[in-house]
Short mmCIF file of C-alpha atoms in Angstrom, two decimals:
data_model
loop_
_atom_site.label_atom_id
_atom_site.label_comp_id
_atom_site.label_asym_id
_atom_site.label_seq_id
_atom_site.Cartn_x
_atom_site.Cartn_y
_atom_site.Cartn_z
CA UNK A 2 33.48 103.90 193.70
CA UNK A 3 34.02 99.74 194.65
CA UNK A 4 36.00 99.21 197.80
CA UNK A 5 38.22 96.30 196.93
CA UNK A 6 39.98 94.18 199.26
CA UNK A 7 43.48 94.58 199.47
CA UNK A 8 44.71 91.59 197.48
CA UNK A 9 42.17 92.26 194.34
CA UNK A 10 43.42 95.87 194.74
CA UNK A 11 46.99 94.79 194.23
CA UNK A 12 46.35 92.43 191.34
CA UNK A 13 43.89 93.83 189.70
CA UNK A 14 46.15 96.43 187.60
CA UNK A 15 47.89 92.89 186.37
CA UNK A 16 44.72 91.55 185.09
CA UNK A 17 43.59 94.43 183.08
CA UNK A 18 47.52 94.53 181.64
CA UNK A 19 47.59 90.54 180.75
CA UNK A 20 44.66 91.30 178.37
CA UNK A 21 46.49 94.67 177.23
CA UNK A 22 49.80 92.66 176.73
CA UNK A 23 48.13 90.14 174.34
CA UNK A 24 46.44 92.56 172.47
CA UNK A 25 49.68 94.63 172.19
CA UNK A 26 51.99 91.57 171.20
CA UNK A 27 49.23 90.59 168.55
CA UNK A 28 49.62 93.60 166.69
CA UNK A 29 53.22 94.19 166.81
CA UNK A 30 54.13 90.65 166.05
CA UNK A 31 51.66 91.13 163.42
CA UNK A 32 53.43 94.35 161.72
CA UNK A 33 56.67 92.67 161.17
CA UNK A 34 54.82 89.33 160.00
CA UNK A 35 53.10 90.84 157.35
CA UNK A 36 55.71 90.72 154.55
CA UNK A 37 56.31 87.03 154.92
CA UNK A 38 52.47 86.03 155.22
CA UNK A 39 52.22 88.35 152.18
CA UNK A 40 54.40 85.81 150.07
CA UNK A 41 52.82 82.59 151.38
CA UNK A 42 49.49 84.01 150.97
CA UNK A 43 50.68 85.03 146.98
CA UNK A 44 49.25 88.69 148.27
CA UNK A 45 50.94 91.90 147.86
CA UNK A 46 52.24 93.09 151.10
CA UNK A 47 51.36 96.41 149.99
CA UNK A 48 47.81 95.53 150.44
CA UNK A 49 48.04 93.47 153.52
CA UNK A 50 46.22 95.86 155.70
CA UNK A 51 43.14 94.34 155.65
CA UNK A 52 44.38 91.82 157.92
CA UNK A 53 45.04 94.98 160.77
CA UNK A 54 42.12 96.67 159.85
CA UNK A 55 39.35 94.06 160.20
CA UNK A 56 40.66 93.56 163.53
CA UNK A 57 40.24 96.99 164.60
CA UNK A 58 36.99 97.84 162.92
CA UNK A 59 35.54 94.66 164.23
CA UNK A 60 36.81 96.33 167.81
CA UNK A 61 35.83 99.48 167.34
CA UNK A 62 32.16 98.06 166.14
CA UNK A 63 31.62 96.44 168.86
CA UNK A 64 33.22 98.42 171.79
CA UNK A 65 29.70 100.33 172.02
CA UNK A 66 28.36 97.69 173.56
CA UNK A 67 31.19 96.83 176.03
CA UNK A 68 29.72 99.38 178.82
CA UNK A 69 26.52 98.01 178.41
CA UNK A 70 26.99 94.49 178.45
CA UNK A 71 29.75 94.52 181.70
CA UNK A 72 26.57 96.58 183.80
CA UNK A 73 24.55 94.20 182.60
CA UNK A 74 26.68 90.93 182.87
CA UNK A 75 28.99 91.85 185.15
CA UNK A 76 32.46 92.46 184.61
CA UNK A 77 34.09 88.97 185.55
CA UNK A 78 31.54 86.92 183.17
CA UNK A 79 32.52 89.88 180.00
CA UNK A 80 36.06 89.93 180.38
CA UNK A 81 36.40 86.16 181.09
CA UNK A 82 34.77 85.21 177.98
CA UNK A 83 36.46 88.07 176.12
CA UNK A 84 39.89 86.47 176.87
CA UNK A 85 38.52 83.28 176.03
CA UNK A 86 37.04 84.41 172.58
CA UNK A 87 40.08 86.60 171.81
CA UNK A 88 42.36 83.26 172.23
CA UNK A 89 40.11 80.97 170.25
CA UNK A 90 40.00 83.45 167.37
CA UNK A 91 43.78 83.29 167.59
CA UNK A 92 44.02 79.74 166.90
CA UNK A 93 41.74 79.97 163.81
CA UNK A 94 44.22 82.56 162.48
CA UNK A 95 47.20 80.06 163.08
CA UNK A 96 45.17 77.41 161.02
CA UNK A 97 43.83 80.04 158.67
CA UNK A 98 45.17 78.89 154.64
CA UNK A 99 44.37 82.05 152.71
CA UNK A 100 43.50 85.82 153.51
CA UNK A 101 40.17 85.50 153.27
CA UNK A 102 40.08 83.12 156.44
CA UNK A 103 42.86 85.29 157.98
CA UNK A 104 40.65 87.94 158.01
CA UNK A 105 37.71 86.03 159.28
CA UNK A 106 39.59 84.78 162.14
CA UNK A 107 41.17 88.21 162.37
CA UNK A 108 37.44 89.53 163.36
CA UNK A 109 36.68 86.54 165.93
CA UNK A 110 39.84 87.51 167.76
CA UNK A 111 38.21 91.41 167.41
CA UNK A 112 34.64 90.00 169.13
CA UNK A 113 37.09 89.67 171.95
CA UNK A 114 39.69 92.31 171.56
CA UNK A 115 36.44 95.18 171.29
CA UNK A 116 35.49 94.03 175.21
CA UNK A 117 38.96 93.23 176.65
CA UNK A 118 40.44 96.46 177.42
CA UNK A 119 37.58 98.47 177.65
CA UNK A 120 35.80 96.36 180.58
CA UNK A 121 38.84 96.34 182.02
CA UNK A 122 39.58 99.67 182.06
CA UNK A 123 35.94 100.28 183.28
CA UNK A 124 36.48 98.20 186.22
CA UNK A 125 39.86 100.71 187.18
CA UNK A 126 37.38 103.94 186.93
CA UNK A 127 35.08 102.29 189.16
CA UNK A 128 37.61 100.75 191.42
CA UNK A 129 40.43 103.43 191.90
CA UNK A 130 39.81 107.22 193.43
CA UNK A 131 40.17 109.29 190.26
CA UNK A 132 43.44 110.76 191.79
CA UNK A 133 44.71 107.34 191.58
CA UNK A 134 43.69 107.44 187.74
CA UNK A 135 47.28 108.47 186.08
CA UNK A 136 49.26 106.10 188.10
CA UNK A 137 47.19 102.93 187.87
CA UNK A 138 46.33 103.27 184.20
CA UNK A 139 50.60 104.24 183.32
CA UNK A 140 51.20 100.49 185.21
CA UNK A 141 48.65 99.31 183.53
CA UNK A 142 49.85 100.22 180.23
CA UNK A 143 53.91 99.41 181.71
CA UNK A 144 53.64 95.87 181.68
CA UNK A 145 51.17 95.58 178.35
CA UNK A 146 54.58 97.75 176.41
CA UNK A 147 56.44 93.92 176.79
CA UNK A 148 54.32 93.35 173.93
CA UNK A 149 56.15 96.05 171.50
CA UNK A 150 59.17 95.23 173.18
CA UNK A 151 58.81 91.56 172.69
CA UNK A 152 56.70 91.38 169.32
CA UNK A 153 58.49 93.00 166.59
CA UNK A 154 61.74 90.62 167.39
CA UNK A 155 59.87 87.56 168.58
CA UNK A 156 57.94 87.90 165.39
CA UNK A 157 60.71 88.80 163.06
CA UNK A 158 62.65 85.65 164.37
CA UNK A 159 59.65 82.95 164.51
CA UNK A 160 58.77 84.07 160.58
CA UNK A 161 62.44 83.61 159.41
CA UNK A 162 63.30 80.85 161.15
CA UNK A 163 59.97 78.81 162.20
CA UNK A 164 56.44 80.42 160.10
CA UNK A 165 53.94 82.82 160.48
CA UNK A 166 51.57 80.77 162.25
CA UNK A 167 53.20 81.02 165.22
CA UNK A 168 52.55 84.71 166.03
CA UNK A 169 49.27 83.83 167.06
CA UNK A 170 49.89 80.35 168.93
CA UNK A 171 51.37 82.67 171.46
CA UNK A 172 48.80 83.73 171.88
CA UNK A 173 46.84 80.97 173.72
CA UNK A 174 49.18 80.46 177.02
CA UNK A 175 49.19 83.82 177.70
CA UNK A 176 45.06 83.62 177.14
CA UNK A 177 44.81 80.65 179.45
CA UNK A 178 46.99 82.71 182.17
CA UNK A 179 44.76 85.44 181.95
CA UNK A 180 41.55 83.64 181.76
CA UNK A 181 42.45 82.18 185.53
CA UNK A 182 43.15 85.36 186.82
CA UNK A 183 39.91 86.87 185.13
CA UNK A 184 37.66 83.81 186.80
CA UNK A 185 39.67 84.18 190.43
CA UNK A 186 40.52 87.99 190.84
CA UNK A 187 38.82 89.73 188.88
CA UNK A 188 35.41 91.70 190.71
CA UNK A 189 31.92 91.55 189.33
CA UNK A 190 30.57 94.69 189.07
CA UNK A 191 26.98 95.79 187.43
CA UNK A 192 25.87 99.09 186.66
CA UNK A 193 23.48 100.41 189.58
CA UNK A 194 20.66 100.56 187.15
CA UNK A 195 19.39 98.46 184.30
CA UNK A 196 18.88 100.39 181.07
CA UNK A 197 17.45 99.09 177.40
CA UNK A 198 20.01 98.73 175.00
CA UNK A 199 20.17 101.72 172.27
CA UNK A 200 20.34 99.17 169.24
CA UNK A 201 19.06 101.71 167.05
CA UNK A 202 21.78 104.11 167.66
CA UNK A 203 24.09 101.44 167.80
CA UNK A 204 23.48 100.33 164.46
CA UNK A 205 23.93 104.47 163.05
CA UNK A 206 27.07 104.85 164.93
CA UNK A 207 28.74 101.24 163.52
CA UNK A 208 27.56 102.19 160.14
CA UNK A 209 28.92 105.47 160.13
CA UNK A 210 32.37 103.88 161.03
CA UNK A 211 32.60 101.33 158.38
CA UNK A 212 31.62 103.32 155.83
CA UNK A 213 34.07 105.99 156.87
CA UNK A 214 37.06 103.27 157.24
CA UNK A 215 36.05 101.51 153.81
CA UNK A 216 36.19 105.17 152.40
CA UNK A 217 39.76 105.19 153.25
CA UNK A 218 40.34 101.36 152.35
CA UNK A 219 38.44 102.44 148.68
CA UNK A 220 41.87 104.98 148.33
CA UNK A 221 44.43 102.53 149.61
CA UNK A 222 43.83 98.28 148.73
CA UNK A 223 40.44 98.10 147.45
CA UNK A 224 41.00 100.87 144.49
CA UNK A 225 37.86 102.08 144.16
CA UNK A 226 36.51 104.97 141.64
CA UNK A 227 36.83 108.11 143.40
CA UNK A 228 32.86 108.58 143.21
CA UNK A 229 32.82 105.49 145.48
CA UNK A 230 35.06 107.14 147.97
CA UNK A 231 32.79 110.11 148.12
CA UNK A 232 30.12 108.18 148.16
CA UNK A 233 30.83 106.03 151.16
CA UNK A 234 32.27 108.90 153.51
CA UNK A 235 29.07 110.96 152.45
CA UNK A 236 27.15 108.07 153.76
CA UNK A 237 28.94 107.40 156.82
CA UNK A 238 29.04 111.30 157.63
CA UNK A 239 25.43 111.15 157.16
CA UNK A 240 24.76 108.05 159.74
CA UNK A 241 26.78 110.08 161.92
CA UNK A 242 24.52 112.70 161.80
CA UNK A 243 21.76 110.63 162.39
CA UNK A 244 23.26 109.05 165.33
CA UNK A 245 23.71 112.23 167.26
CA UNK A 246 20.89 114.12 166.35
CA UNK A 247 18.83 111.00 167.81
CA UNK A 248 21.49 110.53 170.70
CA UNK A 249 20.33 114.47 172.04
CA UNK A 250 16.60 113.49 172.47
CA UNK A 251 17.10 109.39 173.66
CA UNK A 252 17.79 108.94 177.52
CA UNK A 253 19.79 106.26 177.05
CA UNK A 254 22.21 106.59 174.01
CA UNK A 255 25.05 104.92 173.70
CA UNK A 256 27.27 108.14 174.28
CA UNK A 257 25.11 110.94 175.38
CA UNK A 258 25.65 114.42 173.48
CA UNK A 259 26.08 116.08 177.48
CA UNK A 260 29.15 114.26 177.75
CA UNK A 261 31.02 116.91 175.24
CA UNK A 262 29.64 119.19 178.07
CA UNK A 263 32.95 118.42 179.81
CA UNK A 264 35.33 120.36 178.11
CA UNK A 265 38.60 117.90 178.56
CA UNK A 266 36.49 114.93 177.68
CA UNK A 267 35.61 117.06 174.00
CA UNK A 268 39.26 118.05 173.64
CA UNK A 269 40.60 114.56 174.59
CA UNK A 270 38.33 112.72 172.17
CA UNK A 271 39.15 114.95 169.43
CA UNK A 272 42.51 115.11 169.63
CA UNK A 273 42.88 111.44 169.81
CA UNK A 274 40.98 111.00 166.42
CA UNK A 275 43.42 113.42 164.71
CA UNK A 276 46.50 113.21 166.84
CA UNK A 277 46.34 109.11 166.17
CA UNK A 278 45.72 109.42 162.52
CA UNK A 279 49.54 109.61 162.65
CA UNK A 280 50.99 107.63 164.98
CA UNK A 281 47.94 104.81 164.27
CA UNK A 282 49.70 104.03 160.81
CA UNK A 283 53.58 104.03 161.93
CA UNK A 284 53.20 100.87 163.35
CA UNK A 285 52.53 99.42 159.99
CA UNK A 286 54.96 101.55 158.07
CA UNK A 287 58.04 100.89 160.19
CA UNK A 288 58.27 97.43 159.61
CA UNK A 289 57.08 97.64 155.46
CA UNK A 290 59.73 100.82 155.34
CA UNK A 291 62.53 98.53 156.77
CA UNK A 292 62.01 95.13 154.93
CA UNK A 293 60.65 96.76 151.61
CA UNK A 294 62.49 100.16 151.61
CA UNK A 295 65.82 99.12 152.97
CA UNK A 296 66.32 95.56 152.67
CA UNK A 297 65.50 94.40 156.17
CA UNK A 298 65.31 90.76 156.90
CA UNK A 299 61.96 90.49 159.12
CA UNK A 300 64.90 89.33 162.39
CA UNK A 301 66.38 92.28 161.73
CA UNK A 302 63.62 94.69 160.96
CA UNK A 303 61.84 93.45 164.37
CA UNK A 304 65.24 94.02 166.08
CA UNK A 305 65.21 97.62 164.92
CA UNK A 306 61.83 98.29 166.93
CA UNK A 307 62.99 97.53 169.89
CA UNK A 308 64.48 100.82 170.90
CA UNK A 309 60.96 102.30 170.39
CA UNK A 310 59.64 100.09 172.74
CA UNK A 311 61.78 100.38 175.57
CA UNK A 312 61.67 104.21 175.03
CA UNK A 313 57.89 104.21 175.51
CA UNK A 314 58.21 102.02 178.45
CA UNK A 315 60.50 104.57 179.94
CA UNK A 316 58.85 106.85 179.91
CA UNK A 317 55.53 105.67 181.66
CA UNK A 318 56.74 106.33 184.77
CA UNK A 319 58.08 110.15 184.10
CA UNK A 320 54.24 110.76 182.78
CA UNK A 321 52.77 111.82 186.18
CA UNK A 322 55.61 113.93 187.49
CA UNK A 323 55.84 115.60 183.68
CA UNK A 324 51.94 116.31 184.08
CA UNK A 325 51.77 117.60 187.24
CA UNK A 326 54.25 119.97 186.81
CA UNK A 327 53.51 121.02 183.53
CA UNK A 328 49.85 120.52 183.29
CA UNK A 329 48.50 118.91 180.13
CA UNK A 330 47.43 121.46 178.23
CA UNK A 331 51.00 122.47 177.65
CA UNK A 332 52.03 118.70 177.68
CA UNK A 333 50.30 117.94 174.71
CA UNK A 334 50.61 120.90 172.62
CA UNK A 335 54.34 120.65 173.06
CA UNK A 336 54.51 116.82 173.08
CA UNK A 337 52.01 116.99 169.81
CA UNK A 338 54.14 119.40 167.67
CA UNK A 339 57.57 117.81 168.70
CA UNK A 340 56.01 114.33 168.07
CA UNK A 341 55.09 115.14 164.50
CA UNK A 342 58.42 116.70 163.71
CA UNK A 343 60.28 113.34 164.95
CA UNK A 344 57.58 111.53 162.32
CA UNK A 345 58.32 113.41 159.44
CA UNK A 346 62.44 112.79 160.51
CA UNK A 347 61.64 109.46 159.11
CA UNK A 348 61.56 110.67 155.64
CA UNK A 349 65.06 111.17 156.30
CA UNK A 350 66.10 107.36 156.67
CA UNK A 351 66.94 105.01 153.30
CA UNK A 352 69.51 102.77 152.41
CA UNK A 353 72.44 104.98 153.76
CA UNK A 354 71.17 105.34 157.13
CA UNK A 355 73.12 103.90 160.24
CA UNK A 356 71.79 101.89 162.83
CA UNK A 357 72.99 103.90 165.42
CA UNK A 358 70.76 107.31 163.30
CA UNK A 359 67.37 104.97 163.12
CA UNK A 360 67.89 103.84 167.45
CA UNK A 361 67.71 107.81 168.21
CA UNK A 362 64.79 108.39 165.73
CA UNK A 363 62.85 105.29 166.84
CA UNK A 364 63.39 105.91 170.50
CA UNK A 365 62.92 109.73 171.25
CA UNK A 366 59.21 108.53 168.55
CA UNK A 367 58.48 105.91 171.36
CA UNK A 368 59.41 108.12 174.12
CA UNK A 369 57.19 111.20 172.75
CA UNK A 370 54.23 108.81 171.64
CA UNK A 371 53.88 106.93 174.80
CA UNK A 372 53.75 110.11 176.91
CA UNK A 373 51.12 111.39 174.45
CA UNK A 374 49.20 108.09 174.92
CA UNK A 375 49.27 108.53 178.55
CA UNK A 376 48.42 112.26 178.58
CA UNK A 377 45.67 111.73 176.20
CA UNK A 378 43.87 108.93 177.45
CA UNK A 379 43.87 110.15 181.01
CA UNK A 380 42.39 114.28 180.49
CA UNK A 381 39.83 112.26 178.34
CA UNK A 382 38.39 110.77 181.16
CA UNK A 383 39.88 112.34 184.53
CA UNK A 384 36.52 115.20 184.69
CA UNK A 385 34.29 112.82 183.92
CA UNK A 386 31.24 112.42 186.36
CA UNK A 387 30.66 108.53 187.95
CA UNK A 388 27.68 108.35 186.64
CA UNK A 389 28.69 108.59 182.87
CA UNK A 390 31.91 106.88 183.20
CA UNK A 391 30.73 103.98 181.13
CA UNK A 392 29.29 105.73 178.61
CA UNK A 393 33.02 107.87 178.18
CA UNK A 394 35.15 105.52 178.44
CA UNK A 395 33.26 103.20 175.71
CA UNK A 396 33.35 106.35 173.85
CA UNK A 397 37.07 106.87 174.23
CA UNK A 398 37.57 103.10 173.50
CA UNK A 399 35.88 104.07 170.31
CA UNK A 400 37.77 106.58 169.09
CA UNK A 401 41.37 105.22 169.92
CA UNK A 402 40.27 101.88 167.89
CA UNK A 403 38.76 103.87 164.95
CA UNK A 404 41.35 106.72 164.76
CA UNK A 405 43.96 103.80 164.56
CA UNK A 406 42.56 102.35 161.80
CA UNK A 407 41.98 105.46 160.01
CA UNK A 408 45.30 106.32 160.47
CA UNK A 409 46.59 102.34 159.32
CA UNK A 410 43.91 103.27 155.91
CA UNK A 411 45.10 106.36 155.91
CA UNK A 412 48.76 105.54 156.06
CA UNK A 413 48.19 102.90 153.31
CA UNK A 414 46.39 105.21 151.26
CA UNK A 415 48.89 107.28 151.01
CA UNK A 416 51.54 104.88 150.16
CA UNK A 417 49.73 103.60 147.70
CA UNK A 418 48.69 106.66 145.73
CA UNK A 419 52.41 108.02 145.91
CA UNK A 420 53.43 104.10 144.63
CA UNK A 421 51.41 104.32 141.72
CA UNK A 422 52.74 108.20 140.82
CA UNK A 423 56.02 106.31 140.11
CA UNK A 424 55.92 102.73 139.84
CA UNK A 425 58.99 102.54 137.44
CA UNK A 426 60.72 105.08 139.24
CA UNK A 427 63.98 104.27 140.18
CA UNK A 428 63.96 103.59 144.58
CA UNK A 429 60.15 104.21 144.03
CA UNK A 430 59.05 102.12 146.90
CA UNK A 431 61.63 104.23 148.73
CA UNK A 432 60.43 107.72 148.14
CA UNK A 433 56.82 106.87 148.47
CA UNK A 434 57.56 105.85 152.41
CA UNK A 435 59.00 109.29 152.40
CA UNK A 436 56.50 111.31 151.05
CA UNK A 437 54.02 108.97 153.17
CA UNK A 438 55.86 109.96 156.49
CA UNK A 439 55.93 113.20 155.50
CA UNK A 440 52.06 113.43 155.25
CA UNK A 441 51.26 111.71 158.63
CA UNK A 442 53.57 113.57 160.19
CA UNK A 443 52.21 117.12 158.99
CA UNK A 444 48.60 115.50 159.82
CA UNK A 445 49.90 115.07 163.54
CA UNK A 446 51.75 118.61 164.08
CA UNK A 447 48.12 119.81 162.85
CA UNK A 448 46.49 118.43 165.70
CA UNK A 449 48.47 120.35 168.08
CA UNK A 450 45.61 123.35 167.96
CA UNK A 451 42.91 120.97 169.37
CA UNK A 452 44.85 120.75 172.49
CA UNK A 453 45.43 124.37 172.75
CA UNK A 454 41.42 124.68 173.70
CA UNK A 455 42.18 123.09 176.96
CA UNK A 456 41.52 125.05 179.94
CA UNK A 457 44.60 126.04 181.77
CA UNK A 458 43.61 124.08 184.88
CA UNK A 459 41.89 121.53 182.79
CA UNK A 460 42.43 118.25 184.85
CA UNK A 461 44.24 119.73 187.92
CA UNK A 462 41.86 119.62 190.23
CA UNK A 463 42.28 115.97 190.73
CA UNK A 464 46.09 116.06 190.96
CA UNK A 465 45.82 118.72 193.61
CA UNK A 466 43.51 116.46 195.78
CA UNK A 467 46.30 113.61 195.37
CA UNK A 468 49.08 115.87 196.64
CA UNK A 469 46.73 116.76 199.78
CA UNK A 470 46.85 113.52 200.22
CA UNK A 471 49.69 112.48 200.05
CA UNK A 472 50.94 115.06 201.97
#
């Protein structure tokens, strides 16, 4: 562990959450945009998850290479330019005329996004006493939920009453803020050795993933023949397969196979892939459901989010106290199951639903889901040993990307297979979210029995060295 001074201790937290906070105000702007950039584009906004997705597969590519390159480079010089590249790729999406570019700009603003959080978060593992983890990584995640909060209105209101474009010009103060803070505060750590660069495995393991996520985009927008599909996720299993039967004999792989040695670390990383396969896609239904499903003007469909984000925000600080008491083996079983029924409620909301009905739905969804973000992300990475650190939390960087992505694909998929089962149906559009929601919702209750292979005690040794000191 770094011994920080007492002023980068304090501020550091606020760095890491500027570069979460534009990342989370991005997307959520983004997800209430999409309708209107949909019709200006001349692109159905059925199919308008390319724009999400290249973003997050461009992340999740990439991320890999975010442990090595902060050991390497140091973690000022990474997340300085990361900010920077992350803002510039911004501005080409403001200035972008057609999807095409949108998406091209979409994946510069990913070369930045895939080092942003996850050097940051690196620099917290190394910085903070592991029985500091919980707390420091629920404020770092309190201030970056402004961006749900703020984006889905902010969005909705700057598309009806200004244009698209500026969802992403917002972008570049809060860059510039954060790229002074990166320069002046932020410490420059380097891994204790220097190790070659697994490019070979790196190239398996970012094959595998694209071919798995344009498996899922062949279902959903691209339409491809079924043979594809099978194709392309045989392929990607197979790179998969490659990767880690290479990654067991290579010292230094990307993500050694001895990290699934730590039993919370296995459990954590699998239950984000499957438990986020639902909740990754509701932040692109929500907003499609309200404007397409219900008549939503994007104002008021952003206005409509905001009870999920203030819901999620709080409950960040009730995460630690729930997990301590509880432990989070029974955390997230529970929280899993209950957060997969409130999903599938959605199914219950058309035309005739009150405002007052879709507040309670959205907020006891953010409430749920941020406490399963929290509980996740930390057993994931609370028993991991120092000296594999980077390697995990790359890993778990990963998977959170990917899984999101998969669930956005997945979510889309599914929405438009049920479309096309009744496209002259009347309220089609309507009962395809529902059967959608349905799905995703079933998916997540599923993943409840990953969780339930915790150890009892899994992750408590740590707490119990906090309360001896606190005490």
């Amino acid at each position: 562990m770094t011994l920080l001074d007492a002023r980068t201790a304090r501020l550091l937290p606020w760095i890491v959450a500027i570069a979460f906070f534009m990342q989370t105000l991005d997307g959520t702007i983004l997800n209430t945009a999409l309708p209107s950039m949909a019709a200006d584009l001349s692109e159905d906004p059925l199919r308008m998850q390319s724009v999400i997705i290249a973003y997050m597969l461009t992340v999740a590519l990439l991320i890999p290479a975010s442990g090595w390159l902060a050991d390497r480079f140091g973690t000022r010089h990474i997340f300085f330019g990361a900010i920077a590249l992350f803002s510039l790729g911004s501005l080409l999406c403001a200035v972008s005329q057609s999807l095409t570019m949108l998406v091209i700009a979409r994946i510069i603003q990913g070369l930045g996004g895939a080092l942003m959080m996850p050097v940051g978060r690196l620099v917290v593992l190394r910085a903070y006493p592991r029985t500091e983890l919980v707390r420091i990584m629920s404020f770092i995640t309190l201030p970056g939920l402004l961006g749900p909060l703020i984006g889905p209105t902010l969005g909705g209101w700057l598309v009806e009453y200004a244009s698209w474009h500026w969802i992403f010009l917002l972008n570049l103060p809060v860059g510039a803020l954060g790229c002074w803070a990166a320069y002046r505060f932020m410490p420059e750590l380097r891994g204790s050795e220097r190790t070659r660069f697994d490019l070979i495995g790196f190239l398996l393991f970012g094959a595998s993933m694209l071919l798995i996520t344009m498996a899922l985009e062949g279902l959903g927008e691209l339409h491809l023949p079924h043979m594809r599909v099978v194709l392309l996720l045989l392929g990607g299993l197979a790179c998969l397969a490659a990767y880690w039967l290479r990654a067991a004999r290579t010292p230094n792989a990307l993500f050694p196979p001895r990290l699934f040695n730590t039993r919370s670390f296995a459990v954590g990383i699998f239950g984000n892939i499957f438990a986020r396969l639902g909740t990754g896609a509701l932040p692109f239904l929500t907003p499609l459901l309200l404007q397409l499903g219900m008549g939503y003007s994007p104002a008021q469909a952003g206005m409509s989010m905001i009870p999920l984000a203030l819901a999620a925000m709080a409950m960040k600080p009730l995460a630690k106290p729930l997990i301590d008491r509880l432990g989070y083996r029974r955390i997230l079983t529970f929280n899993t199951v209950l957060l997969g029924l409130l999903i599938t409620s959605m199914a219950l909301v058309d035309g005739e639903t009150s405002h007052v009905q879709l507040a309670i739905q959205l907020s006891l969804i953010g409430a749920f889901n941020s406490l399963q973000f929290t509980a996740m992300n930390t057993v994931t990475l609370i028993d991991v040993p120092d000296s594999e650190a980077s390697s995990g939390n790359g890993l778990l960087s990963v998977v959170v990307q990917l899984s999101i992505s998969m669930g956005i694909a997945t979510g889309a998929a599914l929405l438009s297979g049920f479309s096309l089962d009744n496209p002259d149906a009347a309220g089609g559009v309507l009962s395809a979210f529902k059967s959608t929601y349905l799905c995703i919702g079933l998916l997540t209750i599923l993943a409840a029995g990953i969780f339930l292979q915790l150890a009892p005690e899994g992750g408590r040794s740590a707490r119990r060295v906090k309360v001896d000191v606190d005490e």
